[in-house]
XYZ file of C-alpha atoms in Angstrom:
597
model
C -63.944 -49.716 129.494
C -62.880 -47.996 132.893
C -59.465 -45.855 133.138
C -57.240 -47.129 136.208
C -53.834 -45.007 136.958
C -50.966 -46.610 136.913
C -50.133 -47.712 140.038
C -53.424 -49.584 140.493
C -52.414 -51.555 138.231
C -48.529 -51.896 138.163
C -45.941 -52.131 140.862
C -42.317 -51.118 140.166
C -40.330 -53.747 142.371
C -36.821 -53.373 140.389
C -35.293 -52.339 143.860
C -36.231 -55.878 145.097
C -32.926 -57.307 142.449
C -29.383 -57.450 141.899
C -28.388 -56.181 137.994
C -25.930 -58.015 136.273
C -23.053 -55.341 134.824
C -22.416 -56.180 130.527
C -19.169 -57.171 131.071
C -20.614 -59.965 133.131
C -22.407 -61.109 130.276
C -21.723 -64.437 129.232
C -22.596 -65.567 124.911
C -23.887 -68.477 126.216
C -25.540 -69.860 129.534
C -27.940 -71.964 131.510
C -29.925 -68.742 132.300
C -31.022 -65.920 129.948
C -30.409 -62.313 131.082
C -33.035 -59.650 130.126
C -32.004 -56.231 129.705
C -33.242 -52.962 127.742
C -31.732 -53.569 124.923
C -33.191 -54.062 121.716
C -32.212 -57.999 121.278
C -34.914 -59.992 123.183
C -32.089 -61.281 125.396
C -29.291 -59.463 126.547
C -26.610 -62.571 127.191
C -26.588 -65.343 129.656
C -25.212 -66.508 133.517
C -24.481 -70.121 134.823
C -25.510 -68.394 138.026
C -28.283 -69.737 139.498
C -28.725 -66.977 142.453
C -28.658 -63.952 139.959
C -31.871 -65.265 138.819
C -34.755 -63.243 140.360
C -37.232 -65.002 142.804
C -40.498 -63.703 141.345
C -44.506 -64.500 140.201
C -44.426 -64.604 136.945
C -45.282 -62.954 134.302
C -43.947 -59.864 135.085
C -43.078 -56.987 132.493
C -39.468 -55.140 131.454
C -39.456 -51.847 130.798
C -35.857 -50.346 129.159
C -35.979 -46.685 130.908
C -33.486 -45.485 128.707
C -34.645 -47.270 125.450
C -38.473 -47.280 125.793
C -38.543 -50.880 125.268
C -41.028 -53.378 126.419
C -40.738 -56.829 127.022
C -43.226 -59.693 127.909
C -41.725 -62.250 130.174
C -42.550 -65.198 131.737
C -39.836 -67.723 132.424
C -36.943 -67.685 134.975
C -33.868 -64.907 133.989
C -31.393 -62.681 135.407
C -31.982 -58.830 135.052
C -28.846 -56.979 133.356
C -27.103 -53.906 133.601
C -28.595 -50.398 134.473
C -31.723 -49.290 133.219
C -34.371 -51.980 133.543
C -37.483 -51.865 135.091
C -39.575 -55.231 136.800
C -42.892 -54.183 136.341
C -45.539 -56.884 138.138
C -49.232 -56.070 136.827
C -51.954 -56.706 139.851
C -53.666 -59.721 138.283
C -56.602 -58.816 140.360
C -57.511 -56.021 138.636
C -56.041 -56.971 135.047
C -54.838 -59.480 132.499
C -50.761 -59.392 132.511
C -50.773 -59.732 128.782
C -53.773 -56.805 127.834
C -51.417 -54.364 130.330
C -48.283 -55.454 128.315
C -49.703 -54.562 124.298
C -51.208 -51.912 125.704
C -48.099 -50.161 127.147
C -46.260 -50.948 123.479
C -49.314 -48.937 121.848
C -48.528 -45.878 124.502
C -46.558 -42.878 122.858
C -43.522 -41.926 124.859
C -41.625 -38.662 124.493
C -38.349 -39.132 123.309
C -36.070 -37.761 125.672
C -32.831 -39.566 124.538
C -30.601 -41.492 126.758
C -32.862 -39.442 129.745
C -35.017 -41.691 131.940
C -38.648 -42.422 130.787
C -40.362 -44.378 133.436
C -41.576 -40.487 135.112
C -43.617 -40.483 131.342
C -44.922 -43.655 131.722
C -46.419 -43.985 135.221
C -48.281 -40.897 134.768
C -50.576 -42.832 131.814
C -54.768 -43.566 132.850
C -54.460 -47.662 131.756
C -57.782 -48.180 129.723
C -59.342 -51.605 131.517
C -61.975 -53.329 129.657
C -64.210 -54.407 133.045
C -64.367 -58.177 131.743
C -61.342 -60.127 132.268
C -62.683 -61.934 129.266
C -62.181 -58.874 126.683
C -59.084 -58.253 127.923
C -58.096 -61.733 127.027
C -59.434 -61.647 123.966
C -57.873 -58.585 123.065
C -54.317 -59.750 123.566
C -55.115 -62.836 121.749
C -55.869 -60.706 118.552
C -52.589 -58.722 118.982
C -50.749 -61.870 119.774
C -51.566 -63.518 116.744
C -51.056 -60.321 114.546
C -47.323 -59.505 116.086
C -46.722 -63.827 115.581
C -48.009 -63.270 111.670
C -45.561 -60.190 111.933
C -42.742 -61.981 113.073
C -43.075 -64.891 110.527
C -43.089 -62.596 107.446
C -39.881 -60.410 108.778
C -38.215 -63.919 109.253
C -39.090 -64.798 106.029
C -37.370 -61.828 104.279
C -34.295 -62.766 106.401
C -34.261 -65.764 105.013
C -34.349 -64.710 101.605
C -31.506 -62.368 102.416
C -29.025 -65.822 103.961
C -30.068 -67.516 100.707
C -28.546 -64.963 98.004
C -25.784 -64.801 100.835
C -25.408 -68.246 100.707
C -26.113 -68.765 97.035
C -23.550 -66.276 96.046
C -20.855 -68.706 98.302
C -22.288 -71.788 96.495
C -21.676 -70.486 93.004
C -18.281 -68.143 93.251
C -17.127 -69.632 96.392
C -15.136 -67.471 99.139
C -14.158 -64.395 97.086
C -10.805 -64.585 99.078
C -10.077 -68.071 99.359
C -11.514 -68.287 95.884
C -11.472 -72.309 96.179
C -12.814 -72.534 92.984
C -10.167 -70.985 91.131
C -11.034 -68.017 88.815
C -8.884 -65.181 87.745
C -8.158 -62.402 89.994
C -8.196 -58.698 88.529
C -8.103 -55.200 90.433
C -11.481 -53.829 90.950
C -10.242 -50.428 89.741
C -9.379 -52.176 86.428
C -12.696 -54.289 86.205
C -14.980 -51.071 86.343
C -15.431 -48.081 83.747
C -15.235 -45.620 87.556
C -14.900 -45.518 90.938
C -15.140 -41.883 92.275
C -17.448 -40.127 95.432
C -19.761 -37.369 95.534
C -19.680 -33.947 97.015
C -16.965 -33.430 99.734
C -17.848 -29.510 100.762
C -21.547 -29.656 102.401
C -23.824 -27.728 99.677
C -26.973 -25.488 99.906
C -30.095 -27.786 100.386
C -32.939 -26.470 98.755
C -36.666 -26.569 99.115
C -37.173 -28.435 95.567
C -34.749 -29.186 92.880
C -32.302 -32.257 92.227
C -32.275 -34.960 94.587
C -28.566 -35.328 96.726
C -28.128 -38.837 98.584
C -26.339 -38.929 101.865
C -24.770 -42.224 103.686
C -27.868 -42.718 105.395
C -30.242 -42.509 102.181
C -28.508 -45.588 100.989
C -29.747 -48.998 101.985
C -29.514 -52.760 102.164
C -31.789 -53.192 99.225
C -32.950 -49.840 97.685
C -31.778 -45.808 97.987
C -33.998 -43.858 99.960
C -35.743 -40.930 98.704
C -37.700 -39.994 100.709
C -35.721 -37.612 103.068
C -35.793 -35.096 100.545
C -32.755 -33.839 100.075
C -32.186 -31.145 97.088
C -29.833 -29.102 95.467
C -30.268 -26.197 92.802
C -29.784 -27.329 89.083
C -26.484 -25.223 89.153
C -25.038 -27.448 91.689
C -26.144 -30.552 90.270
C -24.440 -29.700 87.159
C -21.019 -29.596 88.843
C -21.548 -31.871 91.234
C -22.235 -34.822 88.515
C -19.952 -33.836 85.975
C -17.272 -35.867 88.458
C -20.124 -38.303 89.397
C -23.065 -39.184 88.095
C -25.153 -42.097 89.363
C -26.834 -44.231 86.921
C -29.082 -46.997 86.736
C -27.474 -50.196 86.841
C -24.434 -48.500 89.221
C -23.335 -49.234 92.607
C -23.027 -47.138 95.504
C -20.904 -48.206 98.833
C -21.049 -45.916 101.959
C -17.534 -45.074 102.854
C -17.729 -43.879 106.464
C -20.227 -43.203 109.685
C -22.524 -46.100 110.693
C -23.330 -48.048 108.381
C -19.962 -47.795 106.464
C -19.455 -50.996 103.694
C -23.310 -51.090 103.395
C -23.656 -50.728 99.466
C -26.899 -51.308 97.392
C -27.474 -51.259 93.254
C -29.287 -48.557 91.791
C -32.665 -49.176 90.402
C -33.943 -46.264 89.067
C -33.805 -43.414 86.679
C -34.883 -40.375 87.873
C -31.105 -37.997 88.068
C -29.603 -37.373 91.599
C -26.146 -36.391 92.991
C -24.207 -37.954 95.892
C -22.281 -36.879 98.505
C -19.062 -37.361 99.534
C -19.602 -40.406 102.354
C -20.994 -42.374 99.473
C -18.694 -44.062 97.022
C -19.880 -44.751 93.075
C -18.758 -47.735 91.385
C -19.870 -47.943 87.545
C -19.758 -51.753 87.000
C -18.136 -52.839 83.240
C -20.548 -55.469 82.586
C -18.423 -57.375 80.493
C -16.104 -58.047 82.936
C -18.539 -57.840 86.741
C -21.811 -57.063 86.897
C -23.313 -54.700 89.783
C -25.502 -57.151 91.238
C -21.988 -59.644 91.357
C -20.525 -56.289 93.078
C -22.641 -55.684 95.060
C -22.966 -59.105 96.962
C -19.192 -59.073 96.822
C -19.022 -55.956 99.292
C -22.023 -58.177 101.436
C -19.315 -61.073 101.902
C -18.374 -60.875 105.354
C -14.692 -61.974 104.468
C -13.949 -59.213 101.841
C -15.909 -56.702 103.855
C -12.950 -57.076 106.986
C -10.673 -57.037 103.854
C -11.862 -53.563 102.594
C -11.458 -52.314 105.861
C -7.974 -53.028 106.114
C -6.900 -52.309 102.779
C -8.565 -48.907 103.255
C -5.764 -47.804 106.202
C -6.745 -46.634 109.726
C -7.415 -43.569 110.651
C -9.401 -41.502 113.540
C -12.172 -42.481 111.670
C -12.846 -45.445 109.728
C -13.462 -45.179 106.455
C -13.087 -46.461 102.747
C -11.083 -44.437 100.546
C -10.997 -44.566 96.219
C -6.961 -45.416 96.113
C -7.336 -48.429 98.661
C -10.431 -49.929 97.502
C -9.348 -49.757 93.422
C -6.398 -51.847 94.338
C -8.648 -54.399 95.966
C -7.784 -57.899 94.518
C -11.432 -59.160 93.209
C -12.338 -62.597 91.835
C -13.225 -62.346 87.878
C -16.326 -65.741 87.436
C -17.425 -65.909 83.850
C -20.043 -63.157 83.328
C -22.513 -66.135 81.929
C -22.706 -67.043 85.366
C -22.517 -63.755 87.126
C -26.161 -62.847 84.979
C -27.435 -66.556 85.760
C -26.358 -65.192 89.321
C -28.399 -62.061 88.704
C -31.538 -64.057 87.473
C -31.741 -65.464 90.889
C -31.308 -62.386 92.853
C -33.884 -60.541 90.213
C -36.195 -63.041 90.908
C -35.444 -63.209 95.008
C -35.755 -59.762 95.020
C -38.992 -59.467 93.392
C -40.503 -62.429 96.259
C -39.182 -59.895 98.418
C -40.642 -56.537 97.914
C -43.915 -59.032 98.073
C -43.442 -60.299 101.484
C -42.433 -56.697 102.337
C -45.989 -55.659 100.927
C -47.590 -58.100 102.770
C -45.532 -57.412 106.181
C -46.469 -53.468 105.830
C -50.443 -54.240 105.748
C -49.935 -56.215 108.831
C -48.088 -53.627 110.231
C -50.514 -51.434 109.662
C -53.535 -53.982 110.481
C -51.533 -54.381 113.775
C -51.669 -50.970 114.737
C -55.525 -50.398 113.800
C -56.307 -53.211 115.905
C -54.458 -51.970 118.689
C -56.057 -48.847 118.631
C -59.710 -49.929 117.782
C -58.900 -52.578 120.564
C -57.439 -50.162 123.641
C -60.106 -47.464 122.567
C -62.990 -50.473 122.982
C -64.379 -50.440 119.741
C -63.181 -54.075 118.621
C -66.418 -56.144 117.967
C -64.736 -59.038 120.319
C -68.298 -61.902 120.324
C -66.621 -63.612 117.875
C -63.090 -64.142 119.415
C -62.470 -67.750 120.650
C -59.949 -67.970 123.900
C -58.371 -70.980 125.456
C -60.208 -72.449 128.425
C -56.704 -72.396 130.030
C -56.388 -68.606 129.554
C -59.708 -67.729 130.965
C -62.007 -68.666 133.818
C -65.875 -67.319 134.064
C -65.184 -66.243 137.171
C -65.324 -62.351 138.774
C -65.508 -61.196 142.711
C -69.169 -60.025 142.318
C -70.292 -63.788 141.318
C -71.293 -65.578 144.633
C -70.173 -68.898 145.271
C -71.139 -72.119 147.111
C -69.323 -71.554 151.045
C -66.122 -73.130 151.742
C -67.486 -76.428 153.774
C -65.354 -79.368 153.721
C -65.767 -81.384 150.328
C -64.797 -78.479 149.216
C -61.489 -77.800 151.252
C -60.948 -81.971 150.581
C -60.483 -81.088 146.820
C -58.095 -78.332 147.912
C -55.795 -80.669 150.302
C -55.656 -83.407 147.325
C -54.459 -81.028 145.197
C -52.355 -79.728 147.543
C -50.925 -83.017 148.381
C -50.412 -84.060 144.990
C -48.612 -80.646 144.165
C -46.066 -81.071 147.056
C -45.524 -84.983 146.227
C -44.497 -83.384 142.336
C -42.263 -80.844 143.394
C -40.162 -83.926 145.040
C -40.085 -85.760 141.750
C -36.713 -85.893 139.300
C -37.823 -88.992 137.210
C -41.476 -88.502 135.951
C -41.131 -91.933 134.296
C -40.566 -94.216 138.072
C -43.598 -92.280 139.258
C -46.101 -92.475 136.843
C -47.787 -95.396 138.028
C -48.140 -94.185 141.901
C -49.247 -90.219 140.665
C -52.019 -92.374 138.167
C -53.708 -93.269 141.734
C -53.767 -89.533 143.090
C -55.154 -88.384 140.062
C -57.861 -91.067 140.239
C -58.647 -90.076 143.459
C -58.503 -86.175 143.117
C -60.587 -87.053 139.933
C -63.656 -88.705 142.458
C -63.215 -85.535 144.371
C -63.682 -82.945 142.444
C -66.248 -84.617 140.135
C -69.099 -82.983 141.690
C -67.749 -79.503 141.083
C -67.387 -79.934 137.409
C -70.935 -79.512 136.519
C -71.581 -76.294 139.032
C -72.505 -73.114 137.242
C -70.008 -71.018 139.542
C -67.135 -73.076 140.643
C -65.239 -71.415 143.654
C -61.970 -69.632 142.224
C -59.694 -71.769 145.177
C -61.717 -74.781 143.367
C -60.476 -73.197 140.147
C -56.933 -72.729 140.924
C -56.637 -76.479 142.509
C -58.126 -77.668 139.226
C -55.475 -75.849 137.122
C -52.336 -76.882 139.345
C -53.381 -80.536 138.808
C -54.592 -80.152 134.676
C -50.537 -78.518 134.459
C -49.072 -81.638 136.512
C -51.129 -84.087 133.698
C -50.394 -82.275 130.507
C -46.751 -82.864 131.965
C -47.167 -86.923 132.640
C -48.692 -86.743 129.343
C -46.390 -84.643 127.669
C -43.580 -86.995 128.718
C -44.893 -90.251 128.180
C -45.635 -88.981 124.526
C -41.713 -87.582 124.272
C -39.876 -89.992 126.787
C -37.752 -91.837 123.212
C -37.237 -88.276 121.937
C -33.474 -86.431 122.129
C -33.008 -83.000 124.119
C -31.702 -80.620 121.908
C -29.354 -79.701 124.418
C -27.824 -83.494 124.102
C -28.396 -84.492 120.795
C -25.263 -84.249 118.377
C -25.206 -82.706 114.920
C -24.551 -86.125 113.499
C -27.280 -87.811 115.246
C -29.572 -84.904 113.623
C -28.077 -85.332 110.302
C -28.553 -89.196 110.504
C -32.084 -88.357 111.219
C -32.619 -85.952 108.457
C -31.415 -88.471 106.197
C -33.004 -91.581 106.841
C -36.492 -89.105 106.471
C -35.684 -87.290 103.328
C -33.325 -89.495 101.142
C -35.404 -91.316 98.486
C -33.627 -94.514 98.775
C -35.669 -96.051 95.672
C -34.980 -93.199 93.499
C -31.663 -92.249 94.756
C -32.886 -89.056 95.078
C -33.671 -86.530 98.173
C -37.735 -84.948 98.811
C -37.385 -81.141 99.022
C -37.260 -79.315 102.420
C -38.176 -76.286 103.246
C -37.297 -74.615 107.332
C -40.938 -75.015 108.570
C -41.338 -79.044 107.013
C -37.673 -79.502 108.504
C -38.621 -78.483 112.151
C -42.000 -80.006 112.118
C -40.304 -83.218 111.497
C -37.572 -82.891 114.391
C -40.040 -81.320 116.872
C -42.728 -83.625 116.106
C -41.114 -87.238 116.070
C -37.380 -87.107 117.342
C -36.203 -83.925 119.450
C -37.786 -81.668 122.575
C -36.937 -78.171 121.691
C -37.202 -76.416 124.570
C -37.517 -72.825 123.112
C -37.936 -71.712 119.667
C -38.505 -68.808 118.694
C -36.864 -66.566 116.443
C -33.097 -66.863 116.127
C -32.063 -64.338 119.225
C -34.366 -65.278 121.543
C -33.012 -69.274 120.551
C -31.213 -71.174 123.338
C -27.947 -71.539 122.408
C -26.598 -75.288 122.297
C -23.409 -76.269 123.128
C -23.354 -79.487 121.796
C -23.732 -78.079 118.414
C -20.268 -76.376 117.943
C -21.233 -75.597 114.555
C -24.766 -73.671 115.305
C -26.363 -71.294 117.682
C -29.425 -72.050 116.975
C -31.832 -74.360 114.448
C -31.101 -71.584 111.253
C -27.592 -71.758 111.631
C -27.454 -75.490 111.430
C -29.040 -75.099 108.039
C -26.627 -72.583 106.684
C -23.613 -73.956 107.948
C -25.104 -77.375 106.096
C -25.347 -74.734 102.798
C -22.061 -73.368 103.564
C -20.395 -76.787 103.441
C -19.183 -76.279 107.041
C -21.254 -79.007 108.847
C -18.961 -82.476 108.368
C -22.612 -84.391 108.452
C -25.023 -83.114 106.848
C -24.331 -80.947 103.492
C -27.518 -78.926 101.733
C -27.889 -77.976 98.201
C -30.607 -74.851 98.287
C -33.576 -73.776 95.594
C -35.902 -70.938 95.263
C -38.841 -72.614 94.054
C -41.498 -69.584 92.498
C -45.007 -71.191 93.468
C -46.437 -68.432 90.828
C -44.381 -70.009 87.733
C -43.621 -73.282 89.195
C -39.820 -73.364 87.803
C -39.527 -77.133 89.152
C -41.962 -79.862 90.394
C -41.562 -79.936 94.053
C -40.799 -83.541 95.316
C -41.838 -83.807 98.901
C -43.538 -86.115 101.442
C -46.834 -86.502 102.151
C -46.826 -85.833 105.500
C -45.099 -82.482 104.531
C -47.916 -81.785 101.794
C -50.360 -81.298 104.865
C -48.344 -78.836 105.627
C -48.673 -76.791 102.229
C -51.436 -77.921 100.140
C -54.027 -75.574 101.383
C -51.034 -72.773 101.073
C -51.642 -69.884 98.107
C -49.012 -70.166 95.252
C -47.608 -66.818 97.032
C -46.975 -68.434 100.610
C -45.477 -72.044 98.721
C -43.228 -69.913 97.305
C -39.950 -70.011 99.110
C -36.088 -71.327 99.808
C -36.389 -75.354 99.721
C -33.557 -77.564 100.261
C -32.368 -80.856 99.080
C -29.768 -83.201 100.629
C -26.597 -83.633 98.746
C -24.956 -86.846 97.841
């Protein structure tokens, strides 16, 4: 391991490009635009000469935000802030440089600029562009094992979501017809905390603030006391039990409202609203995913009045009209989030050890005390080559090979149809194939040898790409009711009348594999939007606009199926048992879906 500085290894050329302002920003585009913001991409342009002429990959730095970014396809750079860092690919691996400036420690110096901090790190180099390979394939894999498992509690979170709309409906269309009550009058108390800002103490009683409570749990861990006295007085107005539900009234993260699942005795303040739930009339859980309904949320808003600054008050949000379902099904409702819930603080398990697996490995890895013999690397991310090796002289079979693949380089770039010219670019590749031959089998093939050999394997993989894909639809064309005609002819059980079970992974597989070219896929931000799809941004939202009812095509009925208890025999195909058989009961567990008549 040898320590380079910074600009050894990395070049700031953001001078070099024009920055698109926000309010340029379009929501949807043929380019993407990359900014410092915390969403992989920023917004989009339809114009072509704001994209920046560039080798990639290069790296974006947010100097504001501290953000890094790993890019490698065309894009736009927007508004002020970003940095275009280009790593010197003679002296390092793009990738290595990139996971190792995430692992670096920046001060925090708030909306100040950063990039003075950052240039002034010593880069640790491993001195084999091997290792440094390898070591961004380990992180790689670790943040894509990351990734999966924090997409995986999302999706838990749009299936109660979506499974409270299947079985109460919109609470303020209320389609399916149930009796309307005030919430004031369908709870034992609605009342706040503390308004007048008390004495914190060392030790004591714990006091909750707005930003103690969250999505799916209150937070104690900011430890936040009061003296017995005050908790006393303080609860004798309001006092949080298990079972209750608190909303936040104001600041931030004002509607966000949780149910409380503990016992130990704490106090609130007065940004944080208590609702005690009569459960003979709505449960909290049944609360609770009421105030998550995007559609009653603008509604408590409103009802609640404006002021300087928003907020929910007790008198506006008692005389909130609230759907009344029978309380059988509100606890069958509760069941499923109990149950949800408990898959959840699992996955959550499982996604902290990565977490912390992912930062141990960075740090055994940029400190050089990874054992890295053992780590396999694609042939296409590596070469064996370094400038000490020597290498035959450049004589003329050798600058041959280099003019074919030259040649055949410059005849592709010309090309629009690959399909009219397979036939004629079969005969260059036959004869750049009796060319280079004799260079296969050296020990130490030149690196222009190298690079001639990787221009034509990438012009290849793309004849055979396409002539493996040429019947399949672009996403970008395809229409929701061609993919829901699809869908259907694979998982409708025409002999039993029945549909096979579905889950998002089995679902794509199919599509990607046998019927559609996705160009991008990754998680649902960094998905390119599709305007044919009117009803979907992306491949998720097609699936829970089918759950929602909202998709005229297609229309799916959802199930979480617990692999642990096995609550219902799991119909699928076979193709999509390859997929899961060698699974743990933990990882079959999951949201599956079944086509509805």
């Amino acid at each position: 391991m040898k320590f380079e500085k910074f600009k050894n290894i990395i070049t700031d050329n953001t001078s070099n490009y024009y920055k698109i302002n926000k309010e340029h920003y379009l929501s949807s585009g043929q380019y993407k635009i990359i900014d410092q913001g915390k969403d992989f991409i920023g917004g989009y342009t339809n114009d072509k000469n704001l994209v920046i002429e560039t080798k990639y990959p290069v790296i974006i730095f947010g100097d504001h935000t501290r953000i890094f970014k790993y890019i490698d396809f065309p894009f736009a750079i927007g508004a002020d802030g970003v940095k275009v860092l280009h790593v010197n690919q003679n002296n390092a691996y793009p990738k290595y440089i990139y996971y190792y400036l995430k692992s670096v420690r920046l001060p925090n110096a708030g909306y100040s600029r950063h990039f003075k901090f950052l240039k002034e790190f010593e880069l640790p180099v491993p001195e084999k562009l091997e290792d440094q390979i390898k070591i961004s394939t380990i992180i790689s894999k670790a943040e894509t094992l990351i990734k999966q498992r924090k997409e995986s509690i999302d999706l838990l979170d749009v299936f109660l979501k979506s499974t409270f709309l299947k079985m109460f409906g919109d609470p303020i269309k209320n389609e399916k017809n149930w009796n309307f009550d005030l919430l004031g009058d369908s709870a034992i108390k609605i009342t706040d905390g503390e308004h007048l800002s008390p004495k914190l103490t060392q030790e004591g009683f714990y006091i909750i603030m707005a930003k103690d409570v969250l999505d799916d749990k209150v937070d104690f861990t900011q430890n936040n006391f009061v003296s017995e006295p005050d908790f006393i007085k303080f609860t004798k107005k309001c006092n949080p039990e298990n079972g209750d539900v608190l909303l936040v009234s104001r600041g931030a993260t004002i509607g966000r409202c949780v149910v409380v699942h503990v016992d130990k005795p704490f106090c609130l303040m007065g940004s944080v609203i208590l609702i005690k739930p009569n459960n003979n009339k709505l449960t909290g859980t049944f609360i609770n995913y009421l105030f998550k309904n995007d559609s009653l949320y603008r509604k408590l808003i409103v009802t609640s009045g404006s002021s300087a600054q928003q907020a929910i008050y007790i008198a506006g949000l008692k005389k909130v009209k609230t759907i009344v379902p029978p309380i059988e099904l509100q606890n069958q409702f509760s069941k499923i989030v109990k149950k949800a819930e408990s898959l959840k603080q699992q996955l959550k398990n499982g996604l902290n050890e990565l977490e912390q697996l992912y930062g141990s490995l960075s740090q055994r890895a940029f400190e050089g005390e990874l054992d890295l013999s053992k780590v396999n690397i694609e042939k296409s991310e590596f070469n064996l080559v370094t400038q000490k090796e020597k290498y035959p002289e450049i004589n003329n079979e050798i600058l041959k090979v280099i003019e074919a693949a030259n040649s055949i380089t410059k005849q592709f770039e010309k090309v629009t149809e690959i399909e009219k010219v397979a036939n004629r670019f079969n005969k260059y590749f036959e004869k750049w194939e009796n060319l280079n031959k004799p260079f296969k089998s050296l020990p130490k093939i030149p690196p222009a040898i190298i690079e001639a050999q990787q221009r034509i394997e990438k012009i290849q993989s793309i004849f055979t790409e396409n002539s493996k894909t040429k019947d399949k639809l672009s996403w970008d064309k395809v229409s929701s009711k061609q993919i829901a005609r699809l869908i259907r002819e694979k998982y409708w059980d025409e002999e039993k009348n029945c549909s096979f079970h579905i889950n998002c992974e089995m679902l794509f597989r199919f599509l990607n594999e046998e019927h559609i070219i996705f160009p991008y896929y990754h998680s649902s931000e960094e998905l390119k939007m599709n305007s044919k799809l009117n009803e979907a941004d992306d491949f998720k939202s097609l699936i829970f606009y089918a759950l929602k009812n909202e998709n005229p095509y297609l229309r799916l009925n959802q199930f979480f199926y617990n692999g642990e208890e096995e609550n219902f025999t799991l119909n699928i195909t076979s193709e999509d048992y390859e997929l899961i058989k060698n699974k743990t009961k933990e990882e079959r567990s999951g949201i599956y879906f079944t086509i509805a008549k």
